[in-house]
mmCIF file of C-alpha atoms in Angstrom:
data_model
loop_
_atom_site.group_PDB
_atom_site.id
_atom_site.type_symbol
_atom_site.label_atom_id
_atom_site.label_comp_id
_atom_site.label_asym_id
_atom_site.label_seq_id
_atom_site.Cartn_x
_atom_site.Cartn_y
_atom_site.Cartn_z
ATOM 1 C CA UNK A 1 -0.478 -0.290 0.104
ATOM 2 C CA UNK A 2 1.248 3.555 -1.342
ATOM 3 C CA UNK A 3 2.202 5.812 1.690
ATOM 4 C CA UNK A 4 -0.066 8.488 -0.377
ATOM 5 C CA UNK A 5 -3.321 7.775 -2.188
ATOM 6 C CA UNK A 6 -4.544 9.623 -5.120
ATOM 7 C CA UNK A 7 -7.459 8.653 -7.743
ATOM 8 C CA UNK A 8 -5.907 9.626 -11.193
ATOM 9 C CA UNK A 9 -8.368 10.142 -13.183
ATOM 10 C CA UNK A 10 -8.699 11.946 -15.585
ATOM 11 C CA UNK A 11 -11.821 13.545 -14.171
ATOM 12 C CA UNK A 12 -13.139 15.757 -16.247
ATOM 13 C CA UNK A 13 -15.820 18.300 -15.996
ATOM 14 C CA UNK A 14 -17.224 21.456 -18.198
ATOM 15 C CA UNK A 15 -16.380 25.043 -17.815
ATOM 16 C CA UNK A 16 -17.349 26.651 -14.728
ATOM 17 C CA UNK A 17 -17.893 23.754 -12.517
ATOM 18 C CA UNK A 18 -16.191 23.052 -9.035
ATOM 19 C CA UNK A 19 -13.347 20.743 -9.466
ATOM 20 C CA UNK A 20 -12.724 18.566 -6.125
ATOM 21 C CA UNK A 21 -9.494 16.864 -5.685
ATOM 22 C CA UNK A 22 -8.740 14.208 -2.548
ATOM 23 C CA UNK A 23 -5.400 12.125 -1.413
ATOM 24 C CA UNK A 24 -5.366 9.681 1.833
ATOM 25 C CA UNK A 25 -3.115 9.118 3.252
ATOM 26 C CA UNK A 26 -1.432 6.148 5.788
ATOM 27 C CA UNK A 27 1.368 7.909 7.769
ATOM 28 C CA UNK A 28 0.124 9.878 10.795
ATOM 29 C CA UNK A 29 3.305 11.508 11.070
ATOM 30 C CA UNK A 30 2.077 13.726 8.222
ATOM 31 C CA UNK A 31 1.740 17.486 8.996
ATOM 32 C CA UNK A 32 2.567 19.546 6.499
ATOM 33 C CA UNK A 33 0.128 19.256 2.946
ATOM 34 C CA UNK A 34 0.273 20.705 -0.099
ATOM 35 C CA UNK A 35 -0.709 20.308 -3.856
ATOM 36 C CA UNK A 36 1.118 21.651 -6.558
ATOM 37 C CA UNK A 37 -0.253 22.109 -10.155
ATOM 38 C CA UNK A 38 1.925 20.486 -13.520
ATOM 39 C CA UNK A 39 1.555 21.132 -16.523
ATOM 40 C CA UNK A 40 2.814 18.496 -19.272
ATOM 41 C CA UNK A 41 6.565 18.959 -19.618
ATOM 42 C CA UNK A 42 6.341 21.404 -17.215
ATOM 43 C CA UNK A 43 7.315 21.146 -12.952
ATOM 44 C CA UNK A 44 5.099 21.727 -10.423
ATOM 45 C CA UNK A 45 3.629 24.834 -9.588
ATOM 46 C CA UNK A 46 3.050 25.207 -5.676
ATOM 47 C CA UNK A 47 -0.896 26.017 -5.358
ATOM 48 C CA UNK A 48 -1.305 25.229 -1.211
ATOM 49 C CA UNK A 49 0.604 25.056 1.671
ATOM 50 C CA UNK A 50 -0.852 24.360 4.820
ATOM 51 C CA UNK A 51 -0.102 22.243 7.945
ATOM 52 C CA UNK A 52 -3.545 22.313 10.105
ATOM 53 C CA UNK A 53 -6.654 20.900 9.867
ATOM 54 C CA UNK A 54 -9.719 22.778 9.025
ATOM 55 C CA UNK A 55 -9.964 24.749 5.629
ATOM 56 C CA UNK A 56 -7.660 27.352 3.685
ATOM 57 C CA UNK A 57 -9.018 29.349 0.856
ATOM 58 C CA UNK A 58 -6.915 31.339 -1.736
ATOM 59 C CA UNK A 59 -9.432 32.827 -4.876
ATOM 60 C CA UNK A 60 -10.187 29.905 -6.175
ATOM 61 C CA UNK A 61 -8.115 27.230 -4.567
ATOM 62 C CA UNK A 62 -9.401 25.753 -1.450
ATOM 63 C CA UNK A 63 -7.696 23.309 0.463
ATOM 64 C CA UNK A 64 -9.193 20.767 3.523
ATOM 65 C CA UNK A 65 -7.492 18.642 5.411
ATOM 66 C CA UNK A 66 -8.943 15.708 8.384
ATOM 67 C CA UNK A 67 -6.217 14.496 10.121
ATOM 68 C CA UNK A 68 -8.105 13.014 11.499
ATOM 69 C CA UNK A 69 -9.625 10.268 9.101
ATOM 70 C CA UNK A 70 -5.842 11.325 6.679
ATOM 71 C CA UNK A 71 -7.586 12.748 4.120
ATOM 72 C CA UNK A 72 -7.129 16.278 2.050
ATOM 73 C CA UNK A 73 -9.172 17.590 -0.744
ATOM 74 C CA UNK A 74 -8.367 20.636 -3.004
ATOM 75 C CA UNK A 75 -11.834 22.228 -4.819
ATOM 76 C CA UNK A 76 -11.003 24.630 -7.528
ATOM 77 C CA UNK A 77 -14.281 27.011 -7.833
ATOM 78 C CA UNK A 78 -15.200 28.320 -11.849
ATOM 79 C CA UNK A 79 -13.145 26.006 -13.591
ATOM 80 C CA UNK A 80 -11.671 27.806 -16.780
ATOM 81 C CA UNK A 81 -9.919 25.368 -19.610
ATOM 82 C CA UNK A 82 -6.119 26.476 -18.021
ATOM 83 C CA UNK A 83 -6.623 24.299 -14.804
ATOM 84 C CA UNK A 84 -6.603 21.457 -17.094
ATOM 85 C CA UNK A 85 -3.410 20.505 -15.818
ATOM 86 C CA UNK A 86 -2.019 17.019 -13.423
ATOM 87 C CA UNK A 87 -2.579 17.811 -9.563
ATOM 88 C CA UNK A 88 -0.642 16.303 -7.312
ATOM 89 C CA UNK A 89 -1.049 15.891 -3.998
ATOM 90 C CA UNK A 90 2.307 16.567 -1.348
ATOM 91 C CA UNK A 91 3.003 15.934 2.424
ATOM 92 C CA UNK A 92 5.638 16.363 4.416
ATOM 93 C CA UNK A 93 6.494 14.926 8.492
ATOM 94 C CA UNK A 94 7.736 17.304 10.896
ATOM 95 C CA UNK A 95 11.583 16.848 10.562
ATOM 96 C CA UNK A 96 10.537 18.090 7.208
ATOM 97 C CA UNK A 97 13.314 17.750 4.075
ATOM 98 C CA UNK A 98 11.379 15.224 2.289
ATOM 99 C CA UNK A 99 8.147 15.221 -0.002
ATOM 100 C CA UNK A 100 5.336 11.980 -0.818
ATOM 101 C CA UNK A 101 4.033 12.744 -3.405
ATOM 102 C CA UNK A 102 1.013 11.465 -4.580
ATOM 103 C CA UNK A 103 -0.097 10.200 -8.222
ATOM 104 C CA UNK A 104 -1.052 12.859 -9.285
ATOM 105 C CA UNK A 105 -4.252 13.693 -11.550
ATOM 106 C CA UNK A 106 -4.940 14.697 -14.294
ATOM 107 C CA UNK A 107 -7.652 17.054 -14.369
ATOM 108 C CA UNK A 108 -9.576 18.113 -17.900
ATOM 109 C CA UNK A 109 -11.798 21.338 -17.878
ATOM 110 C CA UNK A 110 -13.374 21.503 -20.921
ATOM 111 C CA UNK A 111 -14.879 25.051 -22.716
ATOM 112 C CA UNK B 1 12.874 37.061 -7.871
ATOM 113 C CA UNK B 2 10.832 33.837 -7.250
ATOM 114 C CA UNK B 3 11.670 31.091 -9.808
ATOM 115 C CA UNK B 4 14.377 28.444 -9.482
ATOM 116 C CA UNK B 5 16.240 28.131 -13.135
ATOM 117 C CA UNK B 6 17.210 25.043 -15.050
ATOM 118 C CA UNK B 7 19.664 25.334 -17.472
ATOM 119 C CA UNK B 8 19.194 23.741 -20.200
ATOM 120 C CA UNK B 9 15.731 22.553 -21.038
ATOM 121 C CA UNK B 10 16.582 19.693 -23.204
ATOM 122 C CA UNK B 11 19.386 17.904 -23.262
ATOM 123 C CA UNK B 12 20.252 14.779 -25.184
ATOM 124 C CA UNK B 13 23.411 12.604 -24.199
ATOM 125 C CA UNK B 14 25.174 9.186 -24.813
ATOM 126 C CA UNK B 15 25.767 6.166 -22.509
ATOM 127 C CA UNK B 16 29.910 8.006 -22.420
ATOM 128 C CA UNK B 17 29.503 11.085 -22.479
ATOM 129 C CA UNK B 18 29.288 13.675 -19.428
ATOM 130 C CA UNK B 19 27.084 16.563 -19.529
ATOM 131 C CA UNK B 20 26.071 19.054 -16.063
ATOM 132 C CA UNK B 21 22.584 19.958 -15.632
ATOM 133 C CA UNK B 22 21.947 23.863 -14.083
ATOM 134 C CA UNK B 23 19.894 25.238 -10.923
ATOM 135 C CA UNK B 24 20.568 28.081 -9.313
ATOM 136 C CA UNK B 25 17.973 30.380 -6.922
ATOM 137 C CA UNK B 26 17.834 33.914 -5.786
ATOM 138 C CA UNK B 27 15.455 33.546 -3.432
ATOM 139 C CA UNK B 28 17.550 33.016 -0.397
ATOM 140 C CA UNK B 29 16.227 29.476 0.283
ATOM 141 C CA UNK B 30 18.500 27.759 2.157
ATOM 142 C CA UNK B 31 17.790 23.951 1.669
ATOM 143 C CA UNK B 32 17.513 22.922 -2.586
ATOM 144 C CA UNK B 33 17.077 19.316 -4.123
ATOM 145 C CA UNK B 34 16.832 17.278 -7.050
ATOM 146 C CA UNK B 35 14.191 14.939 -7.645
ATOM 147 C CA UNK B 36 13.652 12.739 -10.749
ATOM 148 C CA UNK B 37 10.642 12.259 -12.753
ATOM 149 C CA UNK B 38 9.201 9.085 -15.075
ATOM 150 C CA UNK B 39 6.737 10.260 -17.250
ATOM 151 C CA UNK B 40 3.011 9.806 -15.694
ATOM 152 C CA UNK B 41 5.207 9.726 -12.594
ATOM 153 C CA UNK B 42 4.875 11.946 -9.702
ATOM 154 C CA UNK B 43 9.045 12.946 -8.538
ATOM 155 C CA UNK B 44 11.181 11.154 -6.947
ATOM 156 C CA UNK B 45 13.255 12.415 -4.785
ATOM 157 C CA UNK B 46 17.303 11.623 -5.731
ATOM 158 C CA UNK B 47 19.194 14.403 -3.098
ATOM 159 C CA UNK B 48 18.900 17.705 -0.461
ATOM 160 C CA UNK B 49 21.256 20.074 0.092
ATOM 161 C CA UNK B 50 21.147 22.018 3.397
ATOM 162 C CA UNK B 51 22.698 24.734 3.877
ATOM 163 C CA UNK B 52 24.987 24.080 1.071
ATOM 164 C CA UNK B 53 25.961 20.481 2.381
ATOM 165 C CA UNK B 54 24.572 16.802 1.128
ATOM 166 C CA UNK B 55 22.038 15.930 3.246
ATOM 167 C CA UNK B 56 19.669 12.655 2.011
ATOM 168 C CA UNK B 57 21.316 10.858 -1.044
ATOM 169 C CA UNK B 58 17.790 7.707 -1.526
ATOM 170 C CA UNK B 59 20.450 5.230 -2.828
ATOM 171 C CA UNK B 60 20.721 7.442 -6.335
ATOM 172 C CA UNK B 61 23.077 5.720 -8.425
ATOM 173 C CA UNK B 62 27.021 7.152 -8.371
ATOM 174 C CA UNK B 63 27.114 7.759 -12.438
ATOM 175 C CA UNK B 64 25.311 10.798 -11.248
ATOM 176 C CA UNK B 65 27.048 13.417 -8.930
ATOM 177 C CA UNK B 66 25.216 16.360 -6.904
ATOM 178 C CA UNK B 67 27.119 19.303 -6.505
ATOM 179 C CA UNK B 68 26.734 22.605 -5.110
ATOM 180 C CA UNK B 69 29.065 25.889 -4.705
ATOM 181 C CA UNK B 70 27.125 27.982 -3.508
ATOM 182 C CA UNK B 71 23.585 29.145 -1.086
ATOM 183 C CA UNK B 72 22.283 29.575 -4.879
ATOM 184 C CA UNK B 73 23.154 26.630 -7.238
ATOM 185 C CA UNK B 74 22.655 23.440 -7.965
ATOM 186 C CA UNK B 75 24.326 21.037 -10.094
ATOM 187 C CA UNK B 76 23.809 17.652 -10.915
ATOM 188 C CA UNK B 77 27.130 15.918 -13.290
ATOM 189 C CA UNK B 78 26.094 13.376 -15.426
ATOM 190 C CA UNK B 79 28.197 10.210 -16.464
ATOM 191 C CA UNK B 80 27.658 7.185 -18.127
ATOM 192 C CA UNK B 81 23.848 7.200 -17.961
ATOM 193 C CA UNK B 82 21.722 4.021 -19.089
ATOM 194 C CA UNK B 83 19.270 4.448 -21.718
ATOM 195 C CA UNK B 84 16.617 4.553 -18.665
ATOM 196 C CA UNK B 85 17.658 7.418 -16.853
ATOM 197 C CA UNK B 86 15.471 9.063 -19.680
ATOM 198 C CA UNK B 87 13.579 11.296 -17.606
ATOM 199 C CA UNK B 88 12.678 15.058 -16.578
ATOM 200 C CA UNK B 89 14.903 16.436 -13.693
ATOM 201 C CA UNK B 90 13.296 18.533 -11.622
ATOM 202 C CA UNK B 91 15.100 21.537 -9.360
ATOM 203 C CA UNK B 92 13.864 22.833 -5.787
ATOM 204 C CA UNK B 93 14.560 25.636 -3.172
ATOM 205 C CA UNK B 94 12.568 25.879 0.267
ATOM 206 C CA UNK B 95 13.235 27.829 3.189
ATOM 207 C CA UNK B 96 14.892 25.251 5.080
ATOM 208 C CA UNK B 97 14.875 21.487 6.076
ATOM 209 C CA UNK B 98 11.451 21.297 6.643
ATOM 210 C CA UNK B 99 10.200 23.396 3.954
ATOM 211 C CA UNK B 100 8.288 25.872 5.224
ATOM 212 C CA UNK B 101 5.624 27.743 3.508
ATOM 213 C CA UNK B 102 6.167 24.660 0.385
ATOM 214 C CA UNK B 103 8.693 23.847 -1.914
ATOM 215 C CA UNK B 104 9.716 26.456 -5.077
ATOM 216 C CA UNK B 105 10.093 23.842 -8.538
ATOM 217 C CA UNK B 106 11.764 24.494 -11.191
ATOM 218 C CA UNK B 107 10.276 23.900 -15.224
ATOM 219 C CA UNK B 108 13.368 20.991 -15.454
ATOM 220 C CA UNK B 109 15.612 19.620 -17.622
ATOM 221 C CA UNK B 110 14.312 16.978 -20.082
ATOM 222 C CA UNK B 111 17.006 14.478 -20.662
ATOM 223 C CA UNK B 112 17.248 11.859 -23.563
ATOM 224 C CA UNK B 113 20.094 9.068 -23.302
ATOM 225 C CA UNK B 114 20.538 7.228 -26.379
#
């Protein structure tokens, strides 16, 4: 069993819809949680960073962390075709220095 | 400057060649990383430098040799690579060992070994 599980998709939604992404993890030592967006043949781009349970909002993006359930989510409101990309969740122990990634979810937003 | 710059963007090398990948950041980050990413897979950690000292080597073959000349620069020296080493090589940086506020990744070097 992988430490971090993420549905590979693809997830296809119409423009303007809410995109809902999630990851589950098994190691309770993970304390810091991140979401990255990666376009084809580019490096990952940090979207959200959080270290506590609850919600964090930044523009169209909302990240949720539920440490008791070992479950994190990312919601993208008013999705645009430019949001079409692979979304990677990543997490890190308190000791730091090593990200553990989910496998990535490919998202396609259709005009 | 909020970027990690990697050069070259593309590299084709033979199995007997020696080449180097370069990474540069001017954000004052004190930790720098090399990751390898195969197609449709997440990035895999190779090396971590913290305050210019190698702190993590994820059992990477010796044909990959990292170097951190100063706090802004990170190199990856390549020698006698195999075709299976073809991948996207990503450099990243963060404020400190714990990656506070997340990691900033470069756009990567797409390496093809022939």
